[in-house]
Coordinates of C-alpha atoms and ligand atoms in Angstrom, one line a residue:
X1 CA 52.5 175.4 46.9
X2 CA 55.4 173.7 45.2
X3 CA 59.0 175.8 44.9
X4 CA 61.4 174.0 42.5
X5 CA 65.1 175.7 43.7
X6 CA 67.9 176.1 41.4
X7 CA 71.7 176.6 41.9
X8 CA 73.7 176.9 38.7
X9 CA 77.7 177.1 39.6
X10 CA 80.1 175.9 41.9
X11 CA 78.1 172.4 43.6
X12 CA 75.6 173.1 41.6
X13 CA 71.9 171.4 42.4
X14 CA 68.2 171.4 42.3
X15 CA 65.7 171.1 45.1
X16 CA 62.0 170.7 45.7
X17 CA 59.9 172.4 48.4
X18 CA 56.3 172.0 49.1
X19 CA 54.4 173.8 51.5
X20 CA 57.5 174.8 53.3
X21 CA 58.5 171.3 53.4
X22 CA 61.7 170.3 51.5
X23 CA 60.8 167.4 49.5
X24 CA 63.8 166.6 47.7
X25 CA 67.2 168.2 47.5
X26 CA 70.2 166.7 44.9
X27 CA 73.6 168.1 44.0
X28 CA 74.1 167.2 40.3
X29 CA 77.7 165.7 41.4
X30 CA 75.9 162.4 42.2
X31 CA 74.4 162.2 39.1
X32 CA 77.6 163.3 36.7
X33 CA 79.8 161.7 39.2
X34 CA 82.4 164.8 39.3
X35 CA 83.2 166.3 42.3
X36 CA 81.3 170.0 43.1
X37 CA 79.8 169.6 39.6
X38 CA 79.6 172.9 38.4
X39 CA 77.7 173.8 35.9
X40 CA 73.3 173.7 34.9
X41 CA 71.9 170.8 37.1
X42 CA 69.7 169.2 34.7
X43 CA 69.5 165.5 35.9
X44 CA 68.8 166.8 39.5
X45 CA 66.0 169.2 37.9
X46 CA 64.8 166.0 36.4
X47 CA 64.8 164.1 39.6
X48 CA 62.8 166.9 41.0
X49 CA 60.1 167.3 38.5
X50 CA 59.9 163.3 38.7
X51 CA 58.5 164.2 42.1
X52 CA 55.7 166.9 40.8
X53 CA 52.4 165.5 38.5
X54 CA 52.3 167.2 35.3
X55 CA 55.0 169.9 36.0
X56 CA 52.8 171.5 38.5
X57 CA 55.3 174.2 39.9
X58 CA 54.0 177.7 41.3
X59 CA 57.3 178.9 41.6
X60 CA 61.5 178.5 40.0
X61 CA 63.8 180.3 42.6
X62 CA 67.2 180.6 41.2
X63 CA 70.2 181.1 43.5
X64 CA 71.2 184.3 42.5
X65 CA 69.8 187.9 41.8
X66 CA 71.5 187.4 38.1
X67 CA 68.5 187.0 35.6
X68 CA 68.2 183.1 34.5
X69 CA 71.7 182.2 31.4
X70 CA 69.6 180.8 28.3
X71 CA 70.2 177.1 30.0
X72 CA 67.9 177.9 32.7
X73 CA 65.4 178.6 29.9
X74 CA 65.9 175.7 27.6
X75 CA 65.2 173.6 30.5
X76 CA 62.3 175.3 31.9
X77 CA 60.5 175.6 28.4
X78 CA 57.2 176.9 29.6
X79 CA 58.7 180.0 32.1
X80 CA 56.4 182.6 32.4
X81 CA 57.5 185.0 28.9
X82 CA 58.2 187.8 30.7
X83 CA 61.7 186.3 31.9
X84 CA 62.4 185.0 28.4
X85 CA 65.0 187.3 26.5
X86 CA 63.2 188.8 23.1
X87 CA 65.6 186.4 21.0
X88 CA 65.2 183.5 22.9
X89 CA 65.0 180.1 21.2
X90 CA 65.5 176.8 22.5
X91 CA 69.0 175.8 22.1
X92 CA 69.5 172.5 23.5
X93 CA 69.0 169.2 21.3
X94 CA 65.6 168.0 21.7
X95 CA 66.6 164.5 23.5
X96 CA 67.5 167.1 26.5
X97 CA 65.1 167.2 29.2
X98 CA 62.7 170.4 29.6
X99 CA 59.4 171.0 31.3
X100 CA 56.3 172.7 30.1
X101 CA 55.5 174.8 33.1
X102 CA 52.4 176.7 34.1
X103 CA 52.1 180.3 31.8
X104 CA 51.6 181.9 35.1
X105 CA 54.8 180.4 36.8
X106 CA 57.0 182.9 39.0
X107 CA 60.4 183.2 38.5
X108 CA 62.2 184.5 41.7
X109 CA 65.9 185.9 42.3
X110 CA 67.4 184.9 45.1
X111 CA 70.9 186.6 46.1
X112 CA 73.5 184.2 47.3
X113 CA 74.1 185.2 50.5
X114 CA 70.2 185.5 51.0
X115 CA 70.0 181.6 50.5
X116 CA 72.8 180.7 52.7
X117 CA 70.6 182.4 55.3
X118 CA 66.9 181.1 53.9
X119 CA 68.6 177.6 53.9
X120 CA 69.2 177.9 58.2
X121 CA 66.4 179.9 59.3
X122 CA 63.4 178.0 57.7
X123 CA 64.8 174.8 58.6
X124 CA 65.5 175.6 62.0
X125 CA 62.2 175.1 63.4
X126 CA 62.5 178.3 65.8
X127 CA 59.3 180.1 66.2
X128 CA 59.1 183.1 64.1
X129 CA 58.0 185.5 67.0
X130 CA 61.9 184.5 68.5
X131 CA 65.0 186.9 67.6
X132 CA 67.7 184.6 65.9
X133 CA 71.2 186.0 64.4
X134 CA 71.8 184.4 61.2
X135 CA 75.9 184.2 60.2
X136 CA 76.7 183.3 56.7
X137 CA 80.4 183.7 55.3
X138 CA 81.9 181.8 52.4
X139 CA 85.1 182.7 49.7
X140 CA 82.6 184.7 47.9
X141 CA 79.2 184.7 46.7
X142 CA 78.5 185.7 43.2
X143 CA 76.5 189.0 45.3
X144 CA 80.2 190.2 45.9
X145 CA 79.4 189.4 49.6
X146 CA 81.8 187.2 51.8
X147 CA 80.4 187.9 54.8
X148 CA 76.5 189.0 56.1
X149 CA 74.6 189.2 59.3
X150 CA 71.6 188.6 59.2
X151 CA 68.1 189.1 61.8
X152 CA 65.7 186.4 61.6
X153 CA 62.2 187.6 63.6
X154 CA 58.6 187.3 62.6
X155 CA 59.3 184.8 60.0
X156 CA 61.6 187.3 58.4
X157 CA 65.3 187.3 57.7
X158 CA 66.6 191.0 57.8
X159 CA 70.2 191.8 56.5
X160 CA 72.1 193.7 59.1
X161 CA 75.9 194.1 57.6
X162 CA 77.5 192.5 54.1
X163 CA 81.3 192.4 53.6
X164 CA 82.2 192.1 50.6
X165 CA 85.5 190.2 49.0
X166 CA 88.0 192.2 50.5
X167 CA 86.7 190.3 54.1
X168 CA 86.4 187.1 53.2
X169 CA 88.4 184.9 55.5
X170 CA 86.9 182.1 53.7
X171 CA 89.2 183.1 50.7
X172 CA 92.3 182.8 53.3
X173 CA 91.8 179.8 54.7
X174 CA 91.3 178.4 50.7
X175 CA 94.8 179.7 50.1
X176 CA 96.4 177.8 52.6
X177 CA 94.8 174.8 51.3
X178 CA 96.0 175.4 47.6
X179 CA 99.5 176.5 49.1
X180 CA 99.4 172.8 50.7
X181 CA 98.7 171.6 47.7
X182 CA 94.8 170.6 48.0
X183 CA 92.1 172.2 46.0
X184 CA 90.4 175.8 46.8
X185 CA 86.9 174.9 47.7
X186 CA 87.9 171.3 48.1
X187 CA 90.6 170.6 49.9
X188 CA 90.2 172.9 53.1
X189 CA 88.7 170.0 55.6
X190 CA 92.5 168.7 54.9
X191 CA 93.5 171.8 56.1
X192 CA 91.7 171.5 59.2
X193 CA 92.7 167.8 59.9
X194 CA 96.5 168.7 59.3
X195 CA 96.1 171.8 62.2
X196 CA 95.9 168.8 64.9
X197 CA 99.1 167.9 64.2
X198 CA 100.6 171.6 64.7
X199 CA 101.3 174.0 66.8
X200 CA 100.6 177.4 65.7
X201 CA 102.5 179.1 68.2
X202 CA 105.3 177.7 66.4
X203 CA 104.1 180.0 62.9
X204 CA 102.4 182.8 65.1
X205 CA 102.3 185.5 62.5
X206 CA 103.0 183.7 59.6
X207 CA 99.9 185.3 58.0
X208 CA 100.2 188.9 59.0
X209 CA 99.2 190.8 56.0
X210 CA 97.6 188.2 54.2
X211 CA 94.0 188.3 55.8
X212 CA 91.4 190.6 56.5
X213 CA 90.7 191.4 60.5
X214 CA 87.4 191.5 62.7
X215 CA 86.8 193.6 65.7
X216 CA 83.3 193.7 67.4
X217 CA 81.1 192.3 64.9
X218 CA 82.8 194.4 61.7
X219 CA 85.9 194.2 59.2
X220 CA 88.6 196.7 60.6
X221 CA 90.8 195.4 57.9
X222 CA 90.5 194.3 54.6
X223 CA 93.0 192.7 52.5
X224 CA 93.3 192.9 48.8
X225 CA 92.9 189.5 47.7
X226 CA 93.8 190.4 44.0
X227 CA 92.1 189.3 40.9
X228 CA 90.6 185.4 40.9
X229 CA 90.7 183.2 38.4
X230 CA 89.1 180.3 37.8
X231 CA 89.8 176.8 35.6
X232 CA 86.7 174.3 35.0
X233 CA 88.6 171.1 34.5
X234 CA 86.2 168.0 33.8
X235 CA 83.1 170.0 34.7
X236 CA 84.5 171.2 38.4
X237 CA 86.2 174.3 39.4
X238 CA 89.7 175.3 40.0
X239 CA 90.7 178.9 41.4
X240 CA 93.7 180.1 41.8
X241 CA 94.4 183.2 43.9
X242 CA 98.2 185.1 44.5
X243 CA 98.5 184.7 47.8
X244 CA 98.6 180.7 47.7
X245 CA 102.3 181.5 45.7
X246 CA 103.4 184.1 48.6
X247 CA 102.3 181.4 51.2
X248 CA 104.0 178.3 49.7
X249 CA 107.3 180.0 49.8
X250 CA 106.1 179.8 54.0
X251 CA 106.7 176.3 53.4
X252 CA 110.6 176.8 53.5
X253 CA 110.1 178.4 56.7
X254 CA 107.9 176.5 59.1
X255 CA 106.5 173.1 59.0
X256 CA 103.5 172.5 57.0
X257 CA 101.3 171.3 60.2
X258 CA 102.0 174.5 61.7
X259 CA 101.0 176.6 59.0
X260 CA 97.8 174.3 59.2
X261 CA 97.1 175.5 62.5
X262 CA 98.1 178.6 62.5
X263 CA 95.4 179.1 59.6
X264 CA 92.7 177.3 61.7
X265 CA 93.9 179.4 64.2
X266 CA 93.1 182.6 62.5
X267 CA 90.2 181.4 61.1
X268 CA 88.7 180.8 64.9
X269 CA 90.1 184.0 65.9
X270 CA 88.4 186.3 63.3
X271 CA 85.1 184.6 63.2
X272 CA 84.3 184.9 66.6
X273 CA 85.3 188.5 66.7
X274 CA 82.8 188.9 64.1
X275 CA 79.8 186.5 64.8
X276 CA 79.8 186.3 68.6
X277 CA 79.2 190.5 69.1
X278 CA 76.2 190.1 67.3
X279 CA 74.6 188.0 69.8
X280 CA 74.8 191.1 72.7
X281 CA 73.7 193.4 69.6
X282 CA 70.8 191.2 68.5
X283 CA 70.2 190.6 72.4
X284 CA 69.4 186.6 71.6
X285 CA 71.5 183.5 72.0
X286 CA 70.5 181.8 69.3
X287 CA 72.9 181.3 66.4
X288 CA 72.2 179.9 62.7
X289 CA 75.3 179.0 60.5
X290 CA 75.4 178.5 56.9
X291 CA 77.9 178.8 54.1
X292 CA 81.0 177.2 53.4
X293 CA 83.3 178.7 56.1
X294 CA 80.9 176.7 58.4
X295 CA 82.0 173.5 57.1
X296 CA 84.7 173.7 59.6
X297 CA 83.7 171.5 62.5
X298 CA 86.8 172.8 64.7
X299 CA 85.7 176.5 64.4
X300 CA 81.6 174.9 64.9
X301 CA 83.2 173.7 68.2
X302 CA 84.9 176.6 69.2
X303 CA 81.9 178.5 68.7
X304 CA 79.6 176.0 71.0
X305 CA 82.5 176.2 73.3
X306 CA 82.5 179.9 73.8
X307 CA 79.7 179.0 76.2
X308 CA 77.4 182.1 74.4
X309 CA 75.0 180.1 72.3
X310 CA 72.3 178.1 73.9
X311 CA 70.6 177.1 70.4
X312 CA 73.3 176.6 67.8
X313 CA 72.1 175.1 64.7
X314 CA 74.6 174.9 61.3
X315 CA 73.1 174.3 58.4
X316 CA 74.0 170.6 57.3
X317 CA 74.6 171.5 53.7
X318 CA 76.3 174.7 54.0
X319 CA 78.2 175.1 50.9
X320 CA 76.9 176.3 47.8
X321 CA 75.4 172.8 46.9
X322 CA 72.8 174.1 50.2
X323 CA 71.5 176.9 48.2
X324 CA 68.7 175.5 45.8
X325 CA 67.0 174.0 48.9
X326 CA 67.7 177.9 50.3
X327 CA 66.9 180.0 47.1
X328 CA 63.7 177.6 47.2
X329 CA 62.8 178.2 50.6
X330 CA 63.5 182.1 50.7
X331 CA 60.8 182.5 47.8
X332 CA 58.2 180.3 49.7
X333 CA 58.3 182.1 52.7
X334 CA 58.6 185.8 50.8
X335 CA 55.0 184.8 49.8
X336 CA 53.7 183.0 53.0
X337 CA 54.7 185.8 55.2
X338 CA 52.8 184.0 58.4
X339 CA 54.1 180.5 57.6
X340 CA 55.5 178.2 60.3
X341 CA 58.9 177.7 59.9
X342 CA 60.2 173.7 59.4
X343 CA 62.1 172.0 61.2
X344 CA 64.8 169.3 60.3
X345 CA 64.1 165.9 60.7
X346 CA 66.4 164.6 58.3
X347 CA 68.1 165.3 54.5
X348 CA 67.4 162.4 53.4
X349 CA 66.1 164.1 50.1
X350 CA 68.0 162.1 47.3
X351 CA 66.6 159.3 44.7
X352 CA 66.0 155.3 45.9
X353 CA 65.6 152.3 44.5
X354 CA 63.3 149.3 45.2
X355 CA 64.5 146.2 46.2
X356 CA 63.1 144.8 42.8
X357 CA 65.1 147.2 41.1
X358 CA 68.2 146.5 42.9
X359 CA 67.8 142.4 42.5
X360 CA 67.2 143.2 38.4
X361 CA 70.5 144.8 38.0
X362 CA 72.2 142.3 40.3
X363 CA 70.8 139.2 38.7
X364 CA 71.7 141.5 34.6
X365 CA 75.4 141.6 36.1
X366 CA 75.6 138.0 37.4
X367 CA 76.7 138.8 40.5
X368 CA 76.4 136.4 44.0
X369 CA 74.1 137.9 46.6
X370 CA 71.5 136.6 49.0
X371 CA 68.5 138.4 49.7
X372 CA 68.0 138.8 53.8
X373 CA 65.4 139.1 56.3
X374 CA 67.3 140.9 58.2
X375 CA 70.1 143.2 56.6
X376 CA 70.8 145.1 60.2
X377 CA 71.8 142.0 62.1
X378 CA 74.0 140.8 58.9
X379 CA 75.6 144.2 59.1
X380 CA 76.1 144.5 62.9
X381 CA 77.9 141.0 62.6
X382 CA 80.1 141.4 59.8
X383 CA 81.0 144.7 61.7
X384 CA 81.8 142.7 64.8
X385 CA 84.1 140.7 63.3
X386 CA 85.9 143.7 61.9
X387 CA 84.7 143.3 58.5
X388 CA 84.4 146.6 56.4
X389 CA 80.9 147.2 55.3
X390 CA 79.0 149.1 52.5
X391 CA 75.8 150.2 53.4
X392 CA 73.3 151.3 50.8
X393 CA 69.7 151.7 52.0
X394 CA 66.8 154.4 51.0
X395 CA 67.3 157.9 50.2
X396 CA 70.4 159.8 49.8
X397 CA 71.6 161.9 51.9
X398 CA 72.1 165.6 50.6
X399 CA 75.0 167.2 51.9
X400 CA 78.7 166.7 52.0
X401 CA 78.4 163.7 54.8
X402 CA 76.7 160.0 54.7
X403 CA 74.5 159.8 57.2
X404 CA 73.8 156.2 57.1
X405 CA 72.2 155.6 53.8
X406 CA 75.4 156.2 51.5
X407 CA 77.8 154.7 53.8
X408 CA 81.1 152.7 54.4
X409 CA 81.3 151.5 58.3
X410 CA 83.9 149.7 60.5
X411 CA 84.2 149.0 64.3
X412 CA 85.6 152.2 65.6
X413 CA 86.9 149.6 68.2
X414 CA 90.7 148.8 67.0
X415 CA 93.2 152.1 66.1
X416 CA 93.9 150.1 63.2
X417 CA 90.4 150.1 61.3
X418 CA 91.3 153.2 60.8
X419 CA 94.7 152.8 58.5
X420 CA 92.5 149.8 56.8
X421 CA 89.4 151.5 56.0
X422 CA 92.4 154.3 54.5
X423 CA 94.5 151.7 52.9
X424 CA 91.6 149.5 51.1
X425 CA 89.2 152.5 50.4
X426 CA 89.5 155.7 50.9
X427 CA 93.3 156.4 50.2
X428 CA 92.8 159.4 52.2
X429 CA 95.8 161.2 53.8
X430 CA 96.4 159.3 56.8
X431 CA 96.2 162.6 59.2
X432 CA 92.7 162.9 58.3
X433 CA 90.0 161.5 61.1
X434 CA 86.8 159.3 60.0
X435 CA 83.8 160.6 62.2
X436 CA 81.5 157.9 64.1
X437 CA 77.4 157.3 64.0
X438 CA 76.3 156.5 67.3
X439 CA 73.0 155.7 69.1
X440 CA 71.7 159.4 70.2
X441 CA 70.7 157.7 73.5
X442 CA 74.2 156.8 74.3
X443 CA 75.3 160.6 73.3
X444 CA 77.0 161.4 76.9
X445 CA 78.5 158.3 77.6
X446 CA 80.8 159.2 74.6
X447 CA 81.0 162.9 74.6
X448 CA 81.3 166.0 76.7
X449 CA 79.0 169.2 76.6
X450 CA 77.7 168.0 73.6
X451 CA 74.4 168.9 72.0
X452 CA 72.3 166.5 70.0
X453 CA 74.1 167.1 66.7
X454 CA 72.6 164.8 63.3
X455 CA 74.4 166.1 61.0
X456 CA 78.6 165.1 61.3
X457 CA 78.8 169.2 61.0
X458 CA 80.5 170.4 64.2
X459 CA 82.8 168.2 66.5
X460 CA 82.8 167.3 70.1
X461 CA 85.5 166.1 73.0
X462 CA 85.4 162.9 73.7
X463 CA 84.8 161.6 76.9
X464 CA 88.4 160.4 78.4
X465 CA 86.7 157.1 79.3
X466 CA 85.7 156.3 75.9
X467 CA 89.0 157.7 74.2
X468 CA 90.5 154.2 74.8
X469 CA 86.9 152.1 73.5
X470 CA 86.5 154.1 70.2
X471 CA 90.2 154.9 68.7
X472 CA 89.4 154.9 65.2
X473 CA 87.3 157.9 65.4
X474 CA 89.4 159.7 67.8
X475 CA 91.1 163.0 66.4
X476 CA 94.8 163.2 67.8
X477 CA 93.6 166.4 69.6
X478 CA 90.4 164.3 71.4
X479 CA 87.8 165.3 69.3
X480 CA 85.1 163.5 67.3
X481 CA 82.2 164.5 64.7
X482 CA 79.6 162.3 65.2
X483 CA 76.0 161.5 63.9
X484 CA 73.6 161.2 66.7
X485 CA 71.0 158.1 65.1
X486 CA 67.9 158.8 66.7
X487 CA 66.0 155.9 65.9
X488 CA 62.1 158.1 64.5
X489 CA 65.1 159.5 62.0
X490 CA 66.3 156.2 60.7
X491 CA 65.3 153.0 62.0
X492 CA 67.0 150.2 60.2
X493 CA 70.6 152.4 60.9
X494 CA 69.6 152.8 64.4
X495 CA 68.6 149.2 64.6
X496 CA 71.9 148.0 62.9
X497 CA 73.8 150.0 65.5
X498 CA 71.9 148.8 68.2
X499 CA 72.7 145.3 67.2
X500 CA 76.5 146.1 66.7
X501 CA 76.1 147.6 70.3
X502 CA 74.8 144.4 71.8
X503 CA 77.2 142.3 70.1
X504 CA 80.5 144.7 71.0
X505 CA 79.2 146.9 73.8
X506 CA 79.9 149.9 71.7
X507 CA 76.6 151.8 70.8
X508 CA 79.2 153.5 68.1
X509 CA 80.6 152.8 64.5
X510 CA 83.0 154.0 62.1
X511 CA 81.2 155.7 59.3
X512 CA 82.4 157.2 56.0
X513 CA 80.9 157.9 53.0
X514 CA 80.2 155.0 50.3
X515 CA 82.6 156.6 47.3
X516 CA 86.3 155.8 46.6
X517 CA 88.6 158.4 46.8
X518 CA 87.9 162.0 44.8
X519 CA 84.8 160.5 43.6
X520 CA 81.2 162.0 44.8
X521 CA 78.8 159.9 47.4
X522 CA 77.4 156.9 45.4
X523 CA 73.8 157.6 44.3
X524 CA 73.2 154.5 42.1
X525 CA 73.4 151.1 42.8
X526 CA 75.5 150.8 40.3
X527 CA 78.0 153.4 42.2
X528 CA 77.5 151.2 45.1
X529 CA 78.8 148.1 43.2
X530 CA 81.3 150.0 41.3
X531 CA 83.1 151.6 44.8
X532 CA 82.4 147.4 46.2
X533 CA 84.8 146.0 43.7
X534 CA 87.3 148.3 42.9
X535 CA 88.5 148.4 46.6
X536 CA 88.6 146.2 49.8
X537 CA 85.4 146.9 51.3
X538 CA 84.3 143.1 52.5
X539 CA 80.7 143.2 52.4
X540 CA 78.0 145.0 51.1
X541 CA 74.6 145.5 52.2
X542 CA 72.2 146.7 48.9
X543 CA 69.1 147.3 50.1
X544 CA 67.8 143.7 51.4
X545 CA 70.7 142.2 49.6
X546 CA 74.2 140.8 50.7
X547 CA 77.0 140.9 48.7
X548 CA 80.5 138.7 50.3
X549 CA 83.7 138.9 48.7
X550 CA 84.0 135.6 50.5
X551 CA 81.0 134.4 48.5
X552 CA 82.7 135.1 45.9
Ligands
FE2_601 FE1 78.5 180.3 49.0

């Protein structure tokens, strides 16, 4: 049974599901190359259907319980009629793709907050007979819902509690950001990275008033958050909400890094009093995360710190660009009601290209490169001799992290690879940590209490004895957020590190993603070349090729 998942909005993307299985999963950003994309993801629909002979899809899952907008239709020409307005016509100019689907095709509605939830239980590979609380809390799905709880048993996801807008904490932490001057829905992991820096006894109260409040597993306070709007500049979203104005004025007040933490602060504060009460009520330890609050590794820490949760697993995509794959896999299991539920091996769910492909476009640009027999060991040296490398292998990774196949990597061993990889790439705000990739095998020689953790989505402590060995991923408050490279998962990263290791003695690298700064992950080679020359990476590794500035 094939599901084809759509998301249409805010990181807006297309998935592929079959059997259970997610076959393929691509946020429309990589392919537009704007940021969060939002809009109708018709080039990641196309990758999709590249996947499927002759259109064969049982099912279209859309990410919301809103019936399909005509662009949904134009692009999926064959939908069953009975979803196809009376007046409907095919709008779009004829060189646009669409797809004759079956006549007996099922269209399914999927509710936001419902996906956010599909996307962590049926990828967490728990056995369905097992009680799981499922947490999802964003700004604000287009449900109205901020905040859900949700049961997972018997294969089945049951929702327990919704708050709507007037809870969302995700809203408050997103004004912050814009009062600091980053981007709601954007910006907030700056946010989180300033909060190390502050102290938030030194703003204690600074937000009184100006966010809703949690108390054993409920709202006891809402806050009136006031109307929303919204401006789509170059195809990504901007909102704007009053309270960012009241809380900039905080600026004149208190230091911007303590406003920072004080936010994360909060934030900790009122998620826990509303997720962890649900684990005595559910009677399980077992937590699933998804949604965009959950992209902040701090408050994943504190939650694994609390000592409550012996199977925490956050979904690794769990923004809104997550919720194709989630819409998808909600309808495939409303119709398999006894299927097993998947497990994650990887997200490595985005196009490749063939070394054939990649030496064409090389050799059409004129370009210097040497094709090698061994790209890992070229890597691991130029790494060693603290070269910056680009690494471009296989299949995108979904998600908001590179995990080794879209990636930019340093030796994490000198404090200064850290201002270079900023200075000559990135151009990121110099408070902001790089995570690491290291050998899962080596996991506790480099971090405390940690639990195998793949996906760069919840941070760590470092080990004290490592602090020293690894400063370039080394948060000022002692945390990291690593990749654990198990080497089944991905064999040629895992080898590469493994060679870095026995050249260094550090089974551990600096890794970023392959994209200059505000741009989306690279996706194309051509991304790969662009990001190459028009910044000071030294050396990069497409597919089986080598490209040297020195060469050059
Ligand atoms: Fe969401």
């Amino acid at each position: 049974m094939r599901v084809l998942g759509i998301h249409h909005g805010h990181g807006a993307a297309a998935a592929l599901i079959e059997d259970g299985r997610v076959v393929a999963d691509v946020a429309e950003e990589r392919f537009v190359r704007v940021k969060h994309y939002s809009g109708a993801p018709y080039q990641s629909i196309a990758y999709c259907m590249s996947l499927v002979p002759q259109n064969d899809i049982d099912m279209v899952a859309f990410s919301s319980h809103r019936r399909p907008k005509a662009w949904a239709l134009d692009v999926l020409a064959g939908a069953a009629p009975e979803y196809r307005p009376a007046d409907w016509q095919r709008r779009l100019p004829l060189y646009f793709p669409s797809f004759t689907l079956r006549p007996d095709v099922q269209a399914i509605f999927v509710p936001h907050h419902r996906a956010h939830a599909a996307a962590a239980y049926y990828t967490s590979g728990l056995d369905p007979a097992a009680r799981t609380l499922v947490v999802t809390m964003d700004g604000s799905g287009d449900d109205d819902v901020a905040n859900a709880i949700w049961r997972g048993e018997g294969g089945k996801l049951e929702l327990c509690y919704a708050g709507g807008q007037g809870t969302s904490i995700g809203w408050f932490y997103s004004n912050v950001t814009e009062a600091l001057g980053w981007q709601h829905g954007e910006g907030e992991g700056k946010t989180m990275g300033l909060a190390a820096y502050g102290d938030a006894e030194d703003a204690r109260g600074a937000f009184d008033g100006l966010h809703p409040r949690f108390d054993h597993g409920a709202a006891v306070e809402e806050h009136d958050f006031g109307p929303i709007s919204c401006a789509t500049v170059s195809g990504a979203n901007h909102w704007h909400l009053r309270d960012s104005t009241t809380i900039q004025q905080l600026l004149h007040k208190h230091a911007r890094e303590d406003l920072a933490a004080e936010a994360q602060r909060v934030l900790e504060h009122q998620v826990m009093a509303f997720v962890l009460p649900w684990l005595d009520k559910l009677d399980t330890q077992t937590l699933l995360c998804s949604g965009g609050v959950f992209l902040n590794v701090k408050l994943n820490q504190r939650i694994w710190s609390s000592g409550r949760v012996k199977d925490h697993q956050i979904f690794p995509n769990p923004g809104d660009a997550g919720l194709a794959v989630g819409a998808a896999l909600d309808a495939y299991h409303r119709t398999q009601a006894t299927a097993e539920i998947g497990a994650l091996q990887d997200v490595y769910w985005g196009p490749q290209y063939s070394d054939d492909r990649i030496e064409a476009m090389l050799k059409t640009r004129r370009l210097r490169f040497r094709r090698r027999d061994d790209i890992a060991a070229d890597a691991a040296s130029a790494l060693a001799d603290d070269k910056i490398v680009a690494w471009f292998q296989g299949r995108m990774e979904s998600g908001p992290r590179a995990l080794g196949n879209r990636s930019i990597l340093a030796s994490a061993g000198r404090a200064e690879n850290r201002d270079i990889v900023n200075e000559r790439v990135k151009q990121r705000e110099t408070f902001r940590p790089f995570g690491p990739s290291l050998l899962a095998e080596h996991r506790d020689e480099y971090l405390l209490n940690a639990r195998n953790e793949e996906f760069m989505i919840t941070s760590f402590d470092i080990n004290a004895r490592k602090r020293e060995a690894v400063p370039a991923v080394t948060h000022v408050d002692g945390t990291v957020r690593p990749q654990m490279v198990r080497a089944e998962v991905n064999p040629l990263y895992h080898r590469m590190i493994q060679n870095y290791g026995e050249l260094t003695g550090e089974y551990l690298i600096l890794n970023t993603s392959l994209n200059v700064r505000g741009e989306p992950i690279a996706c194309h080679p051509r991304d790969a070349l662009r990001c190459f020359f028009d910044s000071g990476v030294d050396v990069l590794c497409l597919g089986s090729y080598l490209l040297s500035k020195e060469a050059l």
